[in-house]
C-alpha atoms as a PDB file:
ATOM      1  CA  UNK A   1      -3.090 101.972  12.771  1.00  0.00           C
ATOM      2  CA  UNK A   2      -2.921 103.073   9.077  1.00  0.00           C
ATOM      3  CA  UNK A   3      -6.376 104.334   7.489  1.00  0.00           C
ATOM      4  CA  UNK A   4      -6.732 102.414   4.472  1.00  0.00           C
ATOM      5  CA  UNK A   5      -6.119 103.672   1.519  1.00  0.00           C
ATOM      6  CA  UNK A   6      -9.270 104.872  -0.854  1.00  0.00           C
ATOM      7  CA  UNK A   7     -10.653 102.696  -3.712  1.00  0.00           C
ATOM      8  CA  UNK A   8      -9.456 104.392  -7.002  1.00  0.00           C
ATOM      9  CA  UNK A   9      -5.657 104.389  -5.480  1.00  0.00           C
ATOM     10  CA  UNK A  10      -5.779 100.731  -4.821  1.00  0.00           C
ATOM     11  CA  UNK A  11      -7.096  99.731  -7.999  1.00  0.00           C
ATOM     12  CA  UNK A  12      -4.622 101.872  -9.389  1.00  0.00           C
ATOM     13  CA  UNK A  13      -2.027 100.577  -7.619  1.00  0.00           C
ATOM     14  CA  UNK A  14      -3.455  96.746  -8.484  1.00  0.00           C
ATOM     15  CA  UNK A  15      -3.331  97.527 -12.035  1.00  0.00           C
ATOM     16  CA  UNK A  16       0.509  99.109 -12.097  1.00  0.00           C
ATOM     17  CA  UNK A  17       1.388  95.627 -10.513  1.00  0.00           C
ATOM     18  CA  UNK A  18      -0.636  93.504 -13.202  1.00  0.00           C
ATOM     19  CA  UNK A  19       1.095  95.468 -16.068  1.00  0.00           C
ATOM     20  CA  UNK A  20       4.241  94.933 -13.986  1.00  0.00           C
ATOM     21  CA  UNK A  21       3.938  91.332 -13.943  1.00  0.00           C
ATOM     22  CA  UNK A  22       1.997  90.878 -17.529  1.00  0.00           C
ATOM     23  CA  UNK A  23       5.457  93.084 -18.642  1.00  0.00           C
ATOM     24  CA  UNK A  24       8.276  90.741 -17.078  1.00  0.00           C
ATOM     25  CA  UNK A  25       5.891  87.619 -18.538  1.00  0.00           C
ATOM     26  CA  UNK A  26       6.382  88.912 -21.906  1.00  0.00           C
ATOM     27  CA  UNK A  27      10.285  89.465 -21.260  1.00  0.00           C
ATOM     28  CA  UNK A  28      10.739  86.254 -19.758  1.00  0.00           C
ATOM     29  CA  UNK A  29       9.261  84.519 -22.823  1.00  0.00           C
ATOM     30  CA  UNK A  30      10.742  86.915 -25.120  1.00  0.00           C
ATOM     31  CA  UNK A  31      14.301  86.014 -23.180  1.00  0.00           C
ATOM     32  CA  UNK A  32      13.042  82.157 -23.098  1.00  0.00           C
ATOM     33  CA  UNK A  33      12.504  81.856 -26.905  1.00  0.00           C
ATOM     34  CA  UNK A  34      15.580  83.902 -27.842  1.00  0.00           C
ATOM     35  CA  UNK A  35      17.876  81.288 -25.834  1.00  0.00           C
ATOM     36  CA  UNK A  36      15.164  78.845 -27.440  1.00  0.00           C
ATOM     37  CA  UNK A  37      16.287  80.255 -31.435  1.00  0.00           C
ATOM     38  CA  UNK A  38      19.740  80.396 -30.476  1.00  0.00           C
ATOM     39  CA  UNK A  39      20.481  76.635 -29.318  1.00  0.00           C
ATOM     40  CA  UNK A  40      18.750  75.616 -32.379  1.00  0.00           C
ATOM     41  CA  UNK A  41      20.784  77.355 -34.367  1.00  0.00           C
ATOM     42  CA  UNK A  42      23.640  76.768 -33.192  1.00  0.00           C
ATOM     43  CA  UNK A  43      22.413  72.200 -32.602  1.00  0.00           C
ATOM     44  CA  UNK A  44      21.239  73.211 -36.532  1.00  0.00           C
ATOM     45  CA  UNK A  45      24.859  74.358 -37.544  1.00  0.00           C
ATOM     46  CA  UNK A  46      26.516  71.459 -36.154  1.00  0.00           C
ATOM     47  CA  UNK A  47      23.960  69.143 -37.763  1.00  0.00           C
ATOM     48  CA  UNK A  48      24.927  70.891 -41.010  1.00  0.00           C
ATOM     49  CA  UNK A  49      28.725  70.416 -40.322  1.00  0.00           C
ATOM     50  CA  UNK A  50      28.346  66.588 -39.757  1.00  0.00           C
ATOM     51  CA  UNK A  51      26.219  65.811 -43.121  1.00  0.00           C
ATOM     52  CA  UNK A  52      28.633  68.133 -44.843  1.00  0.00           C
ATOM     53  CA  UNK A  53      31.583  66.300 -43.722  1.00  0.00           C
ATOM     54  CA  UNK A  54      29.811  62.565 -42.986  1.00  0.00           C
ATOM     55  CA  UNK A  55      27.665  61.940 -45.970  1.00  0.00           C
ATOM     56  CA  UNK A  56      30.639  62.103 -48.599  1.00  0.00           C
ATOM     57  CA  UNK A  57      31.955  59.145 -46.277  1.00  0.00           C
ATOM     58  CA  UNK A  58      28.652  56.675 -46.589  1.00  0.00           C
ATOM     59  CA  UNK A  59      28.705  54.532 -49.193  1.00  0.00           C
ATOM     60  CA  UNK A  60      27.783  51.069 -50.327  1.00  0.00           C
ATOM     61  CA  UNK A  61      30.879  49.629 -48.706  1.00  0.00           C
ATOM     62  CA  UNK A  62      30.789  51.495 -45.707  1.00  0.00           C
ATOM     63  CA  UNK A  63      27.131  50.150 -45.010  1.00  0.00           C
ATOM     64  CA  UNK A  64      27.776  46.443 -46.365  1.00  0.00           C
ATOM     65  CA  UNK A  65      30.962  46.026 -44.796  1.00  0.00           C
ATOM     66  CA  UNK A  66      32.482  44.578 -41.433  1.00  0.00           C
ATOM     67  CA  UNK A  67      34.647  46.783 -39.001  1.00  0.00           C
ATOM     68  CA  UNK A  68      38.102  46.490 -40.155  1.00  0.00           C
ATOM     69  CA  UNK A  69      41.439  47.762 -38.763  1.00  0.00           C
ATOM     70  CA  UNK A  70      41.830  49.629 -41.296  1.00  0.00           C
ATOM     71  CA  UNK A  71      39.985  52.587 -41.386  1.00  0.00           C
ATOM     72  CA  UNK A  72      38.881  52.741 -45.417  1.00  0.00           C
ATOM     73  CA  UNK A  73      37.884  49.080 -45.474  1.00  0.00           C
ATOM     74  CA  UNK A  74      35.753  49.525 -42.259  1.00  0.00           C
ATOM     75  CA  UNK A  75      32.285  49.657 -42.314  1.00  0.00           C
ATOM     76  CA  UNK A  76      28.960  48.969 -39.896  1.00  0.00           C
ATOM     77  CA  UNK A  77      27.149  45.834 -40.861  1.00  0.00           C
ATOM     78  CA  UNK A  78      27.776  43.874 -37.833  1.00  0.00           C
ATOM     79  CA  UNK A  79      26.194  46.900 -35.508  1.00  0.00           C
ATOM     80  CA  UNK A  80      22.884  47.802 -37.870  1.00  0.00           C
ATOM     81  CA  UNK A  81      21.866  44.300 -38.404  1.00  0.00           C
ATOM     82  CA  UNK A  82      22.721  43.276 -34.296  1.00  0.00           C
ATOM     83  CA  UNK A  83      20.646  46.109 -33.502  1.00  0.00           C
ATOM     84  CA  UNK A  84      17.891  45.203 -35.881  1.00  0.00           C
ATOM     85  CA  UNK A  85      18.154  41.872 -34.459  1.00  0.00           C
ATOM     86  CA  UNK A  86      17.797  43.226 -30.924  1.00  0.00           C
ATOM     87  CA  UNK A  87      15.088  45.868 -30.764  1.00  0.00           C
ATOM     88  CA  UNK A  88      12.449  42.907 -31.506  1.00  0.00           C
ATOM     89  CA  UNK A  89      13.358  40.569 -28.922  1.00  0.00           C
ATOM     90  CA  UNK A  90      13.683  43.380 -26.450  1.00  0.00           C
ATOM     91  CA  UNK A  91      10.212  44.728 -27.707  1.00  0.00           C
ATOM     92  CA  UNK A  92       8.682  40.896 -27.313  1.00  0.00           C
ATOM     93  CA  UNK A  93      10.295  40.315 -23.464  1.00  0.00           C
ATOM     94  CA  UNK A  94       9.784  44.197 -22.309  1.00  0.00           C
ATOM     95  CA  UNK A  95       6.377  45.504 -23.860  1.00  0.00           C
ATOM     96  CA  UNK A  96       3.980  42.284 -22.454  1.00  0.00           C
ATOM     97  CA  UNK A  97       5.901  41.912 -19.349  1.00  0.00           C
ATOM     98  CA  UNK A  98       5.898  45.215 -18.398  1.00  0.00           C
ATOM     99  CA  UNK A  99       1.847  46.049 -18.993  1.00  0.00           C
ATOM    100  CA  UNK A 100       0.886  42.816 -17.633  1.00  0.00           C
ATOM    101  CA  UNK A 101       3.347  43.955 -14.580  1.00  0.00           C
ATOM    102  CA  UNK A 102       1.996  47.523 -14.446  1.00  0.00           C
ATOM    103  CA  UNK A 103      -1.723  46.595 -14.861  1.00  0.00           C
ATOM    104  CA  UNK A 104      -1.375  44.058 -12.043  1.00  0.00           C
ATOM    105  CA  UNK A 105       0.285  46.815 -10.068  1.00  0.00           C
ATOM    106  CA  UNK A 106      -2.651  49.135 -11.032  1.00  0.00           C
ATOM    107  CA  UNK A 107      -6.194  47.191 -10.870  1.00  0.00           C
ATOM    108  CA  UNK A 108      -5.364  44.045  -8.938  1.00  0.00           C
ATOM    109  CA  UNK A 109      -2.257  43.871  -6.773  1.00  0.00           C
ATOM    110  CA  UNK A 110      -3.734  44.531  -3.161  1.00  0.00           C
ATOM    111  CA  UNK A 111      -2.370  47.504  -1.210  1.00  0.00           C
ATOM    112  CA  UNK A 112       0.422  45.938   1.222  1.00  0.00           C
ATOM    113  CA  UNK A 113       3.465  45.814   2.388  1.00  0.00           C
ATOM    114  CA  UNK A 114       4.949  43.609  -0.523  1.00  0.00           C
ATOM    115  CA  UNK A 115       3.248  46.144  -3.167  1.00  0.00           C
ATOM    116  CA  UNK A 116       4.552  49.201  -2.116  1.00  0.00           C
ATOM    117  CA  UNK A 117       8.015  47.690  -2.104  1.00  0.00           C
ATOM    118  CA  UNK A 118       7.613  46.171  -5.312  1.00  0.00           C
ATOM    119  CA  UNK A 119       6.626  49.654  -6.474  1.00  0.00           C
ATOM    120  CA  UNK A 120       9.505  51.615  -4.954  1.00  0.00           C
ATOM    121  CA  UNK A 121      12.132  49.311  -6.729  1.00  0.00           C
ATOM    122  CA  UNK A 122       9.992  49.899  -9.978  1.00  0.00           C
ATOM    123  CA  UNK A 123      10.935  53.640  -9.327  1.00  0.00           C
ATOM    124  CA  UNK A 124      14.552  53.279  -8.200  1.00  0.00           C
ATOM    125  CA  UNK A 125      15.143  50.801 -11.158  1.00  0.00           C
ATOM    126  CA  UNK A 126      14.340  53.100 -13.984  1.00  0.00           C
ATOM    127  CA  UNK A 127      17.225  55.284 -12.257  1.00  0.00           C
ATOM    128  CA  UNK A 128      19.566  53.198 -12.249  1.00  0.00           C
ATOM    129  CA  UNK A 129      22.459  53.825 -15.130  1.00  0.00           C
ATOM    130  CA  UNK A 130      22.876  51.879 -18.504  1.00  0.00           C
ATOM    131  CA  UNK A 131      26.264  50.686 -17.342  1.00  0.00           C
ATOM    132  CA  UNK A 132      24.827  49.034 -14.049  1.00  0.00           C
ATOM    133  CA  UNK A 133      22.301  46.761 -16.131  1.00  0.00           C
ATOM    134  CA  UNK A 134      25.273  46.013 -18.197  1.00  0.00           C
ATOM    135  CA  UNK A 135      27.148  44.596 -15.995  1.00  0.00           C
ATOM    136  CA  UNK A 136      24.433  42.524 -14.247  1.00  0.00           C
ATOM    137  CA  UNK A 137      23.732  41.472 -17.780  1.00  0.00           C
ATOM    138  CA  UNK A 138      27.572  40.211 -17.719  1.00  0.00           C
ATOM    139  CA  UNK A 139      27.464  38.956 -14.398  1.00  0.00           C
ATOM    140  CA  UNK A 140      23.985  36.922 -14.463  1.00  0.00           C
ATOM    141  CA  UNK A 141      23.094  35.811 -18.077  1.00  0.00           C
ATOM    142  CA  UNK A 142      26.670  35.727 -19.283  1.00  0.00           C
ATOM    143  CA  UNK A 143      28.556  34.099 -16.755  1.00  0.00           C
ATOM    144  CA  UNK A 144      26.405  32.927 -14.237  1.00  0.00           C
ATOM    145  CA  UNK A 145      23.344  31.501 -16.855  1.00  0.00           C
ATOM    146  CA  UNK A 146      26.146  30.480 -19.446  1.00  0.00           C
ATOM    147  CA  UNK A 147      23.870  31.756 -21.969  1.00  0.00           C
ATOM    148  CA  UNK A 148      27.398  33.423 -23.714  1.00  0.00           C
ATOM    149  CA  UNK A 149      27.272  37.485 -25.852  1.00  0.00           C
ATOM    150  CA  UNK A 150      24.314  36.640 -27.946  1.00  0.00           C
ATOM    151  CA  UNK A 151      21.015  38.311 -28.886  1.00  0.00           C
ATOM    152  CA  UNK A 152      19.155  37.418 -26.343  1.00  0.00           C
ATOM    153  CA  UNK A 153      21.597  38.019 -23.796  1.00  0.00           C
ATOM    154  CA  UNK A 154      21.400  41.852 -25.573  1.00  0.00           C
ATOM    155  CA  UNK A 155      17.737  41.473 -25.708  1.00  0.00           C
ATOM    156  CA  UNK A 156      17.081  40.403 -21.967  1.00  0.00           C
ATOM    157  CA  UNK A 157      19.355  43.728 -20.881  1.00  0.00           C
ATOM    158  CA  UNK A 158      17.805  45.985 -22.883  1.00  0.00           C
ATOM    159  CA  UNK A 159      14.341  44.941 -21.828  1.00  0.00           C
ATOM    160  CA  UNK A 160      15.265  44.890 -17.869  1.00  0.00           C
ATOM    161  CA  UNK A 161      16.605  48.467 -18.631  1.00  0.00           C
ATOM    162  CA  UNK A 162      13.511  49.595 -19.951  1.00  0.00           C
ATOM    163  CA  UNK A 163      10.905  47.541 -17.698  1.00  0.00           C
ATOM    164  CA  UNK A 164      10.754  49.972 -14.907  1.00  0.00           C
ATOM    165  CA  UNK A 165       9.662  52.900 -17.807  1.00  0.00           C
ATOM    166  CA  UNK A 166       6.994  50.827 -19.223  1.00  0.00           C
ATOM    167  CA  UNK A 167       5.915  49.875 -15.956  1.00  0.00           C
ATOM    168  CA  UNK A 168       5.484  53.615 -14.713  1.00  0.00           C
ATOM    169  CA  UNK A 169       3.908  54.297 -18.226  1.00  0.00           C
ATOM    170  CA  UNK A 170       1.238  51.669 -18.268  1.00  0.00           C
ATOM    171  CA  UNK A 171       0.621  52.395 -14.682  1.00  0.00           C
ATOM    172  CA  UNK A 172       0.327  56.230 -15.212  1.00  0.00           C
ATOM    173  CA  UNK A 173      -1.890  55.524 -18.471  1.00  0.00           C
ATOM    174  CA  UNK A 174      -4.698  53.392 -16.312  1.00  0.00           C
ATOM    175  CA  UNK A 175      -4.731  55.897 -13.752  1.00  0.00           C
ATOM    176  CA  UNK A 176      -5.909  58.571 -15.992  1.00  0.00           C
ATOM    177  CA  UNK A 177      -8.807  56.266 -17.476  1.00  0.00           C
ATOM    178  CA  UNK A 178     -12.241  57.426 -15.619  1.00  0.00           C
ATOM    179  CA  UNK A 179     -13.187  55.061 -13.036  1.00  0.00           C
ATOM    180  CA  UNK A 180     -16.498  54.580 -14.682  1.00  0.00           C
ATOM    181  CA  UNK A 181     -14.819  53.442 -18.165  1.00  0.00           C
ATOM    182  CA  UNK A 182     -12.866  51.135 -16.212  1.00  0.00           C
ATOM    183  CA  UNK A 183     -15.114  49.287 -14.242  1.00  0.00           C
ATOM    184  CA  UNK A 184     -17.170  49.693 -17.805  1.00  0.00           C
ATOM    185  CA  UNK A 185     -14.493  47.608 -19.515  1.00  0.00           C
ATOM    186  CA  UNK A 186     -14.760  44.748 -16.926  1.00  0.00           C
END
């Protein structure tokens, strides 16, 4: 058996390994915000390069004009204004849908078989890649639905992509209300 070692030693001893530790925090965020100053400067330098070599390139035509074959008459109207036209109807099918969906989930939904698998596909479905929802887009609305490559084709996809996310969100966001402001609120 080893006597134990006196008081003042083991507090000294204590303290060398708090200054140890307190010293390899401050080297590790030292370290941390040097890798932190570098990949800005370096995301900052290629941000520079673009606008240096992009912005003498944007012009009237370039934003008023359609894509073209050839590459000085080309230009990006067709892609802002079917994106403007997009983010709307995806914001009017996904944002309800998906709080209605993750309140009912939340408060009311009882706890049961059917729930929990409803909530697991929830969680797989915001994992599953951009290129997947695509192609079901293709596969059901387009072909299947007949509904042809419109905006609410674009619309639907977009908002089934970001369902799951809203879902988790809303759901998240209710659970850190107080039960006492909730069952306030009722």
């Amino acid at each position: 058996m080893q006597p134990l070692a006196a008081p003042s030693s083991r507090r000294r001893s204590d303290a060398e390994i708090i200054a140890r530790a307190h010293r390899s925090d401050r080297s590790f965020a030292v370290l941390g915000l040097g890798v932190l100053v570098l990949t800005m400067i370096v995301l900052l330098s290629l941000i520079v390069d673009f606008m240096v070599d992009g912005l003498g390139r944007i012009d009237l035509d370039f934003l008023t004009s359609f894509p073209s074959r050839r590459a000085a008459d080309a230009g990006i109207l067709s892609a802002w204004v079917g994106t403007t036209l997009v983010m709307p109807v995806t914001t009017a099918l996904a944002v309800p849908l998906g709080v209605a969906a993750g309140l009912n989930l939340e408060e009311h939904a009882p706890s049961n078989w059917i729930t929990h698998l409803i909530e697991i596909n929830v969680t797989n479905l915001a994992g599953v890649p951009s290129i997947i929802h695509g192609l079901l887009a293709l596969g059901l609305f387009v072909q299947t639905f007949a509904m042809g490559q419109t905006i609410l084709v674009a619309g639907m996809t977009l908002a089934l992509l970001i369902l799951p996310i809203i879902i988790v969100a809303t759901r998240e966001a209710v659970r850190s209300i107080p039960i006492g402001i909730r069952e306030g609120a009722c």
